[in-house]
mmCIF file with all atom_site columns, C-alpha atoms in Angstrom:
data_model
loop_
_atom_site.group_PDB
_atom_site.id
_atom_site.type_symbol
_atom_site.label_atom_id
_atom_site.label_alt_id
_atom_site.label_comp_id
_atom_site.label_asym_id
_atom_site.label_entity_id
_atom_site.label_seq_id
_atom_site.pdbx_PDB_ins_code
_atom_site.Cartn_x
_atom_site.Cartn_y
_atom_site.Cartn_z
_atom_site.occupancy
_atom_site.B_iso_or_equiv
_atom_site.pdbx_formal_charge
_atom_site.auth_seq_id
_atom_site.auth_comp_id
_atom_site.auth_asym_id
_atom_site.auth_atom_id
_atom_site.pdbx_PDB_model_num
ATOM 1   C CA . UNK K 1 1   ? 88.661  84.313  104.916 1.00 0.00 ? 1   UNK K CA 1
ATOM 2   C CA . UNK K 1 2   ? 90.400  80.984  105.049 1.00 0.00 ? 2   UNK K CA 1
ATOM 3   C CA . UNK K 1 3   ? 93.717  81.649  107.124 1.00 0.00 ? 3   UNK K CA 1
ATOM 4   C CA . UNK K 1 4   ? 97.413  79.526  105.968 1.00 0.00 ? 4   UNK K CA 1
ATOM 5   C CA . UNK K 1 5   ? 99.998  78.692  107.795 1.00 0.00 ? 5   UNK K CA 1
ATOM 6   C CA . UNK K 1 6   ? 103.369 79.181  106.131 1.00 0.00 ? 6   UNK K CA 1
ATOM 7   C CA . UNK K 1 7   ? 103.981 75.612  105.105 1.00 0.00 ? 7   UNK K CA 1
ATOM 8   C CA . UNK K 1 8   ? 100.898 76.580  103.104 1.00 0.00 ? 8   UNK K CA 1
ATOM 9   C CA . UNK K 1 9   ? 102.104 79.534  101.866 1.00 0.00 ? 9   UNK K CA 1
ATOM 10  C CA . UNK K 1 10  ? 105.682 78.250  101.034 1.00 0.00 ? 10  UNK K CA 1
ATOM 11  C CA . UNK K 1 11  ? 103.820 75.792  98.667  1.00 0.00 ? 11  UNK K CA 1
ATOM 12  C CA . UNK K 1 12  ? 101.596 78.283  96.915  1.00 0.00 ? 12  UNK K CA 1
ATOM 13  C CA . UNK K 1 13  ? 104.478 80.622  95.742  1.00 0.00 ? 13  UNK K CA 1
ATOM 14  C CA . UNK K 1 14  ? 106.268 77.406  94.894  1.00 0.00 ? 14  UNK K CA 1
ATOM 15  C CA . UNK K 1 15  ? 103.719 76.300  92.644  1.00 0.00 ? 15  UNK K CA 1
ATOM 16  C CA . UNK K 1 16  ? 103.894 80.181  91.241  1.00 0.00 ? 16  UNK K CA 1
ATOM 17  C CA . UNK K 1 17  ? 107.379 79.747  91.007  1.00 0.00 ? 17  UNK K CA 1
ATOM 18  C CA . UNK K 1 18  ? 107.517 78.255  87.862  1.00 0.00 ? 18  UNK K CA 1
ATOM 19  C CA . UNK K 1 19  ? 106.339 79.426  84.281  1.00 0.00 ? 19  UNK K CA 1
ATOM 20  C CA . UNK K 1 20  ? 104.551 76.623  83.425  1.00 0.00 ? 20  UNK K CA 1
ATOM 21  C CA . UNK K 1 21  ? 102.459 76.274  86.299  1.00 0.00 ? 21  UNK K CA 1
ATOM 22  C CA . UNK K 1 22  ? 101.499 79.553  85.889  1.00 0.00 ? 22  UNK K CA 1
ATOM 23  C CA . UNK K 1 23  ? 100.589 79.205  82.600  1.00 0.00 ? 23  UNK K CA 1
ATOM 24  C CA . UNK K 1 24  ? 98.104  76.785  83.440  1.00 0.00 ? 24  UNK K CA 1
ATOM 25  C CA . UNK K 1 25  ? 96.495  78.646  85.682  1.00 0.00 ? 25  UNK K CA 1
ATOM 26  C CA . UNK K 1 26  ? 96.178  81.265  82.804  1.00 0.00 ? 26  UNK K CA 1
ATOM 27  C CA . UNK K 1 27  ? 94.367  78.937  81.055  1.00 0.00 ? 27  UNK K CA 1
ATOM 28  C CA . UNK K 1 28  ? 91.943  77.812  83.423  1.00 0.00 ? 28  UNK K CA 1
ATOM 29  C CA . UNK K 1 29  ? 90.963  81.141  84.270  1.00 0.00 ? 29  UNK K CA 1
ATOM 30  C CA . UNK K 1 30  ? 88.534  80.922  80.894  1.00 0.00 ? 30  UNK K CA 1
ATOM 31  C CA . UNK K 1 31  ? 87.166  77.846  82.602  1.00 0.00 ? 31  UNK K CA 1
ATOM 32  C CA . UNK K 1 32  ? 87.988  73.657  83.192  1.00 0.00 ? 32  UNK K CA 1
ATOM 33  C CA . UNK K 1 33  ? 89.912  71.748  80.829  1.00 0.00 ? 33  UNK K CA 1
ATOM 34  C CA . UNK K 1 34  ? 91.169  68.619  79.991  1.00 0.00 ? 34  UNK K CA 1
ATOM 35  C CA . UNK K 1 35  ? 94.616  67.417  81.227  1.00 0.00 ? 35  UNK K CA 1
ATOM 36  C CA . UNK K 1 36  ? 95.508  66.529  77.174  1.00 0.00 ? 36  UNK K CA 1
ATOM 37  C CA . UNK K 1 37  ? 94.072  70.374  76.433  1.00 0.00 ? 37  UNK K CA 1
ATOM 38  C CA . UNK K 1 38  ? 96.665  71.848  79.267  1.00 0.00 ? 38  UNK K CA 1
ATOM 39  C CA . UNK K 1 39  ? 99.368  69.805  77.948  1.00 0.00 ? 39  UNK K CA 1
ATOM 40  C CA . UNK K 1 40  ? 99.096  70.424  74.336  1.00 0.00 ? 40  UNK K CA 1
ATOM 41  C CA . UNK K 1 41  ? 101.157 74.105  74.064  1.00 0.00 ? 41  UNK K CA 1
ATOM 42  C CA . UNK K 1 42  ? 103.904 72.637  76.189  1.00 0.00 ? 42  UNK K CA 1
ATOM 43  C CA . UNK K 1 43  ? 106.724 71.397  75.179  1.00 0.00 ? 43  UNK K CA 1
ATOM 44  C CA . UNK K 1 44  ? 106.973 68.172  77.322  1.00 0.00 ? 44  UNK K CA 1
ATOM 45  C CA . UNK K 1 45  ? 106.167 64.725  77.704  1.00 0.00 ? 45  UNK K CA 1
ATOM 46  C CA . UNK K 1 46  ? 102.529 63.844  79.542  1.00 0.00 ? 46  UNK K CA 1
ATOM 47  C CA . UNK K 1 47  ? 104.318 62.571  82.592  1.00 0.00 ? 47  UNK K CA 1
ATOM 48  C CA . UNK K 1 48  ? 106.648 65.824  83.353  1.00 0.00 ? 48  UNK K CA 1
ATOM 49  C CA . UNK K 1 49  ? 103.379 67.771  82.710  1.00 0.00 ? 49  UNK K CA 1
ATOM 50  C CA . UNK K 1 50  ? 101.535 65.298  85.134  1.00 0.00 ? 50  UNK K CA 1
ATOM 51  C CA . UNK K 1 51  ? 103.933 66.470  88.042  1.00 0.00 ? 51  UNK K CA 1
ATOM 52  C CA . UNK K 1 52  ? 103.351 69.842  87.483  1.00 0.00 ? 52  UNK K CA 1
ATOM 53  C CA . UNK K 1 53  ? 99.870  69.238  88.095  1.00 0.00 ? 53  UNK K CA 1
ATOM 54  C CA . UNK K 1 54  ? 100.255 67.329  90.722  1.00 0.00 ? 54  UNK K CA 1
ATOM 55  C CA . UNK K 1 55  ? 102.893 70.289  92.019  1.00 0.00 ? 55  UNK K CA 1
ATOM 56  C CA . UNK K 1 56  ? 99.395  72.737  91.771  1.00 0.00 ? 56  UNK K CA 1
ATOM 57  C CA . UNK K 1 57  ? 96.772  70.252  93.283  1.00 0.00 ? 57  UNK K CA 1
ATOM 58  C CA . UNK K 1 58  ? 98.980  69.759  96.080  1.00 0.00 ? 58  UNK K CA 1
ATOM 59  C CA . UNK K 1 59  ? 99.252  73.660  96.707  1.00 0.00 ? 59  UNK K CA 1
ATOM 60  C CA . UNK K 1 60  ? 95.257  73.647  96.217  1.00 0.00 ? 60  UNK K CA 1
ATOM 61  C CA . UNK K 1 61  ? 95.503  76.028  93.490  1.00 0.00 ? 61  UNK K CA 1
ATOM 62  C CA . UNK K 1 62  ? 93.653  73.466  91.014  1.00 0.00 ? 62  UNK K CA 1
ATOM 63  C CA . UNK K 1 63  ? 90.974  70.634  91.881  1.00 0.00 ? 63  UNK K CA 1
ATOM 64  C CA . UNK K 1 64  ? 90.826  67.128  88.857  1.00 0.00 ? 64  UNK K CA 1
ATOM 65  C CA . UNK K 1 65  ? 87.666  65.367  88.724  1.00 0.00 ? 65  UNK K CA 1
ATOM 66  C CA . UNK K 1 66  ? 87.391  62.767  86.414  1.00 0.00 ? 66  UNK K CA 1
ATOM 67  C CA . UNK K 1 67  ? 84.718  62.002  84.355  1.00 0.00 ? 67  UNK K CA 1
ATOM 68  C CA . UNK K 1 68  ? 84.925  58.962  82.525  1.00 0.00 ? 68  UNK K CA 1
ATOM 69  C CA . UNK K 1 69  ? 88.528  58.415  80.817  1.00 0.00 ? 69  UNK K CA 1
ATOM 70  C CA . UNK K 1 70  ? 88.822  61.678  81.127  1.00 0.00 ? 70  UNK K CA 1
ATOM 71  C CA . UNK K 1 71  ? 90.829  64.149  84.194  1.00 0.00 ? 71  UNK K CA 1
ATOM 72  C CA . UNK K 1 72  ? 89.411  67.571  83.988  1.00 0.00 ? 72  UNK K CA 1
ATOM 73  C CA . UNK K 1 73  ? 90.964  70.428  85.967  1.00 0.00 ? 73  UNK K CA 1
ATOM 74  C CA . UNK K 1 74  ? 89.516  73.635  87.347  1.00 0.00 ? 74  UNK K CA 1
ATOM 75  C CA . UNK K 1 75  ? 91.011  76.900  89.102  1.00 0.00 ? 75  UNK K CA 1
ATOM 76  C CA . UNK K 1 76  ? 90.688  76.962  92.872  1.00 0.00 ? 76  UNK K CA 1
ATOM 77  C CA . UNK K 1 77  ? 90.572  80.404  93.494  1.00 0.00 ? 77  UNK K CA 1
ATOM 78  C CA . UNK K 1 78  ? 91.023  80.467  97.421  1.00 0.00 ? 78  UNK K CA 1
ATOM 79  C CA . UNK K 1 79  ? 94.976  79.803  97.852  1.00 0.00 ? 79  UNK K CA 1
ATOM 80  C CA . UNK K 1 80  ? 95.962  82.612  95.189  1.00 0.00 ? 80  UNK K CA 1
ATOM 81  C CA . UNK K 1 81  ? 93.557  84.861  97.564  1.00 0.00 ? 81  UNK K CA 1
ATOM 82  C CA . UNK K 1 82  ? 95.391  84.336  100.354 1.00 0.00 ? 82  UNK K CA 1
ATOM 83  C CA . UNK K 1 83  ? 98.640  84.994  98.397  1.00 0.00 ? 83  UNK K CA 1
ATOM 84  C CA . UNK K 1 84  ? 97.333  88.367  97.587  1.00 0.00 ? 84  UNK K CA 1
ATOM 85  C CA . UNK K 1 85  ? 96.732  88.469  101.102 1.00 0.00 ? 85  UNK K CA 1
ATOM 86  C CA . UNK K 1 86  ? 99.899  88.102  102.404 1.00 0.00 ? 86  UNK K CA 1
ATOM 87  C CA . UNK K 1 87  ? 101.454 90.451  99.318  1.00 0.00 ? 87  UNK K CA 1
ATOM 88  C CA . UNK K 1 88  ? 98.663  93.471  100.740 1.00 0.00 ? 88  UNK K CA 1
ATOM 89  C CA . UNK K 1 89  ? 100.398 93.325  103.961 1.00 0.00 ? 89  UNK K CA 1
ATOM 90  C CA . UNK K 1 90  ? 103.890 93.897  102.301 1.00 0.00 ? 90  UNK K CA 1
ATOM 91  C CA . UNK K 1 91  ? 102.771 96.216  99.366  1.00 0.00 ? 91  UNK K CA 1
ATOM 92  C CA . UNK K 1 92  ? 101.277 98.812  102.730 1.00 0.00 ? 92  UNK K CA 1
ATOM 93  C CA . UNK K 1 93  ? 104.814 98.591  103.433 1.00 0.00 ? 93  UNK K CA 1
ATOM 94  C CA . UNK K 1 94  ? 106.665 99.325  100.792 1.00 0.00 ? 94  UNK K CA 1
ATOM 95  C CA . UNK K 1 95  ? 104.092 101.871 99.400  1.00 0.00 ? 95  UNK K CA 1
ATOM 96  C CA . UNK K 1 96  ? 104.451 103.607 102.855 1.00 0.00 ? 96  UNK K CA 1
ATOM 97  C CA . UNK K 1 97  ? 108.381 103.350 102.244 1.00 0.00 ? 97  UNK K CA 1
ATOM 98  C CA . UNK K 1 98  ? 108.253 104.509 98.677  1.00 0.00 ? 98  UNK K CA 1
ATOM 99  C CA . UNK K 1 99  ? 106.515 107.778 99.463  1.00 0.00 ? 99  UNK K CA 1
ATOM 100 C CA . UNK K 1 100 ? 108.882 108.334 102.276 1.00 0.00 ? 100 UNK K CA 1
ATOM 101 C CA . UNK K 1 101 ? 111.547 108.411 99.835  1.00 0.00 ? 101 UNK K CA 1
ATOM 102 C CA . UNK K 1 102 ? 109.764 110.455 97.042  1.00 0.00 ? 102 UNK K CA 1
ATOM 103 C CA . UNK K 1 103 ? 109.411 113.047 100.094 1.00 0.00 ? 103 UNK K CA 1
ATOM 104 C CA . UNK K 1 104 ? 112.855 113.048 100.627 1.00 0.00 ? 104 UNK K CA 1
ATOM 105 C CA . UNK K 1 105 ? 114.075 113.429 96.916  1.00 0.00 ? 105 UNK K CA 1
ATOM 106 C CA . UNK K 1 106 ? 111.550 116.581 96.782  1.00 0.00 ? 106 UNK K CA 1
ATOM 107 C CA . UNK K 1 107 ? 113.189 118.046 99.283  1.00 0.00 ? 107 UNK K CA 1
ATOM 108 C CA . UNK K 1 108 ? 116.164 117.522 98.530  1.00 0.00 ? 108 UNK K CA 1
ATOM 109 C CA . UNK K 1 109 ? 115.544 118.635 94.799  1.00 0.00 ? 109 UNK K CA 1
ATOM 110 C CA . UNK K 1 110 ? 114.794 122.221 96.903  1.00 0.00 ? 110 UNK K CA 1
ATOM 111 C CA . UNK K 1 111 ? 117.476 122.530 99.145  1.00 0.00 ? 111 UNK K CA 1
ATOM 112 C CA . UNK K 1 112 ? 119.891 121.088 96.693  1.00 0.00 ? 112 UNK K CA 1
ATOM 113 C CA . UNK K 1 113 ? 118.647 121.916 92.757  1.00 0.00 ? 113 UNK K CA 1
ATOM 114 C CA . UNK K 1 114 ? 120.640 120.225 90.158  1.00 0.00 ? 114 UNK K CA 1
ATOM 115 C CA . UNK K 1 115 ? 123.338 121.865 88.195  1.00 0.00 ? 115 UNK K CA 1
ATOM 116 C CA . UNK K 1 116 ? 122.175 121.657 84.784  1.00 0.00 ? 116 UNK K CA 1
ATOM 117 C CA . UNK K 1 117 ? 125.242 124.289 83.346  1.00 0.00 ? 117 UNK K CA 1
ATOM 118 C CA . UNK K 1 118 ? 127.627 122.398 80.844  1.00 0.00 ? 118 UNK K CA 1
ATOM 119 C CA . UNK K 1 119 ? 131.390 121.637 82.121  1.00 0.00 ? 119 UNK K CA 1
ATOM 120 C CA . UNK K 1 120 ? 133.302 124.444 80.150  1.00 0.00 ? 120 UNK K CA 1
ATOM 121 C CA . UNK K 1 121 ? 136.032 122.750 77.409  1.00 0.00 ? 121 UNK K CA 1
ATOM 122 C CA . UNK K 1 122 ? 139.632 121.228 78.274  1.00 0.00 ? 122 UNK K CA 1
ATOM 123 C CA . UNK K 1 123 ? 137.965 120.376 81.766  1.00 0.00 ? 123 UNK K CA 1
ATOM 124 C CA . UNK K 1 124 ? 138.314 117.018 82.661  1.00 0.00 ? 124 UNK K CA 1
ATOM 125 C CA . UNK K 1 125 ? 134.620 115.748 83.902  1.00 0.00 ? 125 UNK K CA 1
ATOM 126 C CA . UNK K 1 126 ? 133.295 115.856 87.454  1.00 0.00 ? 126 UNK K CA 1
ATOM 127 C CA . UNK K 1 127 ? 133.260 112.218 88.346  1.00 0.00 ? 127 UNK K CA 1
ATOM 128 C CA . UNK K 1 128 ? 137.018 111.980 87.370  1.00 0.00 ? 128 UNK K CA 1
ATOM 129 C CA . UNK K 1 129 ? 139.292 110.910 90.116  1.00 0.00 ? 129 UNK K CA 1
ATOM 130 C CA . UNK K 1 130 ? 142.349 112.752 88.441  1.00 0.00 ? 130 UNK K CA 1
ATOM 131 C CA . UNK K 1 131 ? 143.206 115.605 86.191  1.00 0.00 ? 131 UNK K CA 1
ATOM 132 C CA . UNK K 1 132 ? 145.306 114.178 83.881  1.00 0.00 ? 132 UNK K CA 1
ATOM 133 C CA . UNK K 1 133 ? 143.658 111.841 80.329  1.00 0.00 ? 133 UNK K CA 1
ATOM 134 C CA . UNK K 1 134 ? 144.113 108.374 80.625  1.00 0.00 ? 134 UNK K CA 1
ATOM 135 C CA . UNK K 1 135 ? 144.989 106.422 77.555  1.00 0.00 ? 135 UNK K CA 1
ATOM 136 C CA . UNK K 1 136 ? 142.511 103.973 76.275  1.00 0.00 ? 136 UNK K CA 1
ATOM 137 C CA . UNK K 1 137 ? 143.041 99.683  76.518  1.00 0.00 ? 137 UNK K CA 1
ATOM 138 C CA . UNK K 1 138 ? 144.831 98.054  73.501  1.00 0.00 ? 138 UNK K CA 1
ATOM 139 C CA . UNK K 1 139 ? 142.742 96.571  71.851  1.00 0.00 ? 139 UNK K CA 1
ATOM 140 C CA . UNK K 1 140 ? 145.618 94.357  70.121  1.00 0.00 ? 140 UNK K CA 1
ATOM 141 C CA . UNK K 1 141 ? 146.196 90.660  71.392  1.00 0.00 ? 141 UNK K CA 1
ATOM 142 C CA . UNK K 1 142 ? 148.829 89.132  73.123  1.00 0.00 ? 142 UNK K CA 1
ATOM 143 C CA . UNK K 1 143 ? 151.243 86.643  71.646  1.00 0.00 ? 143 UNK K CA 1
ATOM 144 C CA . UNK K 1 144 ? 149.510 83.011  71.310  1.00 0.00 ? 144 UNK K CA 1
ATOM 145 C CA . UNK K 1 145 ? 149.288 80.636  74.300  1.00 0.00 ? 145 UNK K CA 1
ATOM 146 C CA . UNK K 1 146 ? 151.072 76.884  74.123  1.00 0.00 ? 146 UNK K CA 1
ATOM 147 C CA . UNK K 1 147 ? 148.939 74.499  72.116  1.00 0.00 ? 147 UNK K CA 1
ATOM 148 C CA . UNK K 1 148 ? 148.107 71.228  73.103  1.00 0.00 ? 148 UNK K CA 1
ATOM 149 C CA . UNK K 1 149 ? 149.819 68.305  71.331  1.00 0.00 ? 149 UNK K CA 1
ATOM 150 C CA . UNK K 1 150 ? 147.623 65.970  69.785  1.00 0.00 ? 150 UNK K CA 1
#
C-alpha cells in the first residue's frame, strides 16, 4: 500500500469536493475516454472543464495520454484507495461510538420506558413552560413604511 502524506490527502478530497469532478470519475469507471466525451454532459466551456481536469490529474486520481489529436483520460485507482484508507480508520471510530450510544439508549429505554398514555383534556401539554394559552401572532400587517421619492 502506497502511503500519503496529508498535503496528498488534502488534494484528493479537494478534487472530491466538487460535483463535477466526481462525476467524471463516474464516468471513467466504465473505462478511458476522450476529454470532448467527458465534457459533453456539462454545462461549461472546454477551458473551465480543462481545469477541472487538471484539478484531478494533479490529485493523481486520473492519468491523459494523448494519442494523436486526441487527450484520453483514465481512472487512477490508487489515491481514492488511500482515501478509503484514511475514512476506515475514522468509520472504526465512529462505529465503535455509535454502538456505545445504541447501548446506552437500550438501557435507558429499561430503566426509564416511555410514557405512551395520552395527556387527559383542558391540560396544557408537557413541554409548556406555563399554564395559561397564549394567543396566536397577527397575522395582519403593519401600516406602510415611507416610500422613496423618485
Amino acid at each position: 500500500m502506497v502511503k500519503f502524506n496529508d498535503d496528498r490527502l488534502d488534494g484528493i478530497f479537494s478534487a472530491l469536493a466538487d460535483g463535477t469532478r466526481r462525476r467524471v470519475l463516474a464516468d471513467l469507471e466504465q473505462g478511458a475516454a476522450s476529454v470532448s466525451e467527458l465534457a459533453r454532459p456539462h454545462a461549461m466551456s472546454l477551458p473551465a472543464f480543462m481545469k477541472h481536469l487538471r484539478v484531478l490529474e494533479d490529485a493523481g486520481l486520473i492519468a491523459r495520454a494523448k494519442d494523436g489529436r486526441v487527450v484520453n483520460c483514465t481512472l487512477s485507482p490508487e489515491p481514492m484507495r488511500a482515501a478509503s484508507d484514511w475514512l476506515a480508520r475514522y468509520e472504526k471510530f465512529w462505529n465503535g461510538q455509535l454502538d456505545s450510544l445504541a447501548r446506552y439508549l437500550y438501557h435507558e429505554e429499561e430503566v426509564h420506558p416511555w410514557k405512551t398514555e395520552a395527556p387527559e383534556k383542558n391540560q396544557p401539554p408537557l413541554n409548556s413552560g406555563s399554564g395559561g394559552a397564549s394567543t396566536p401572532p397577527s397575522n395582519a400587517s403593519g401600516a406602510p413604511g415611507r416610500t422613496r421619492r423618485r
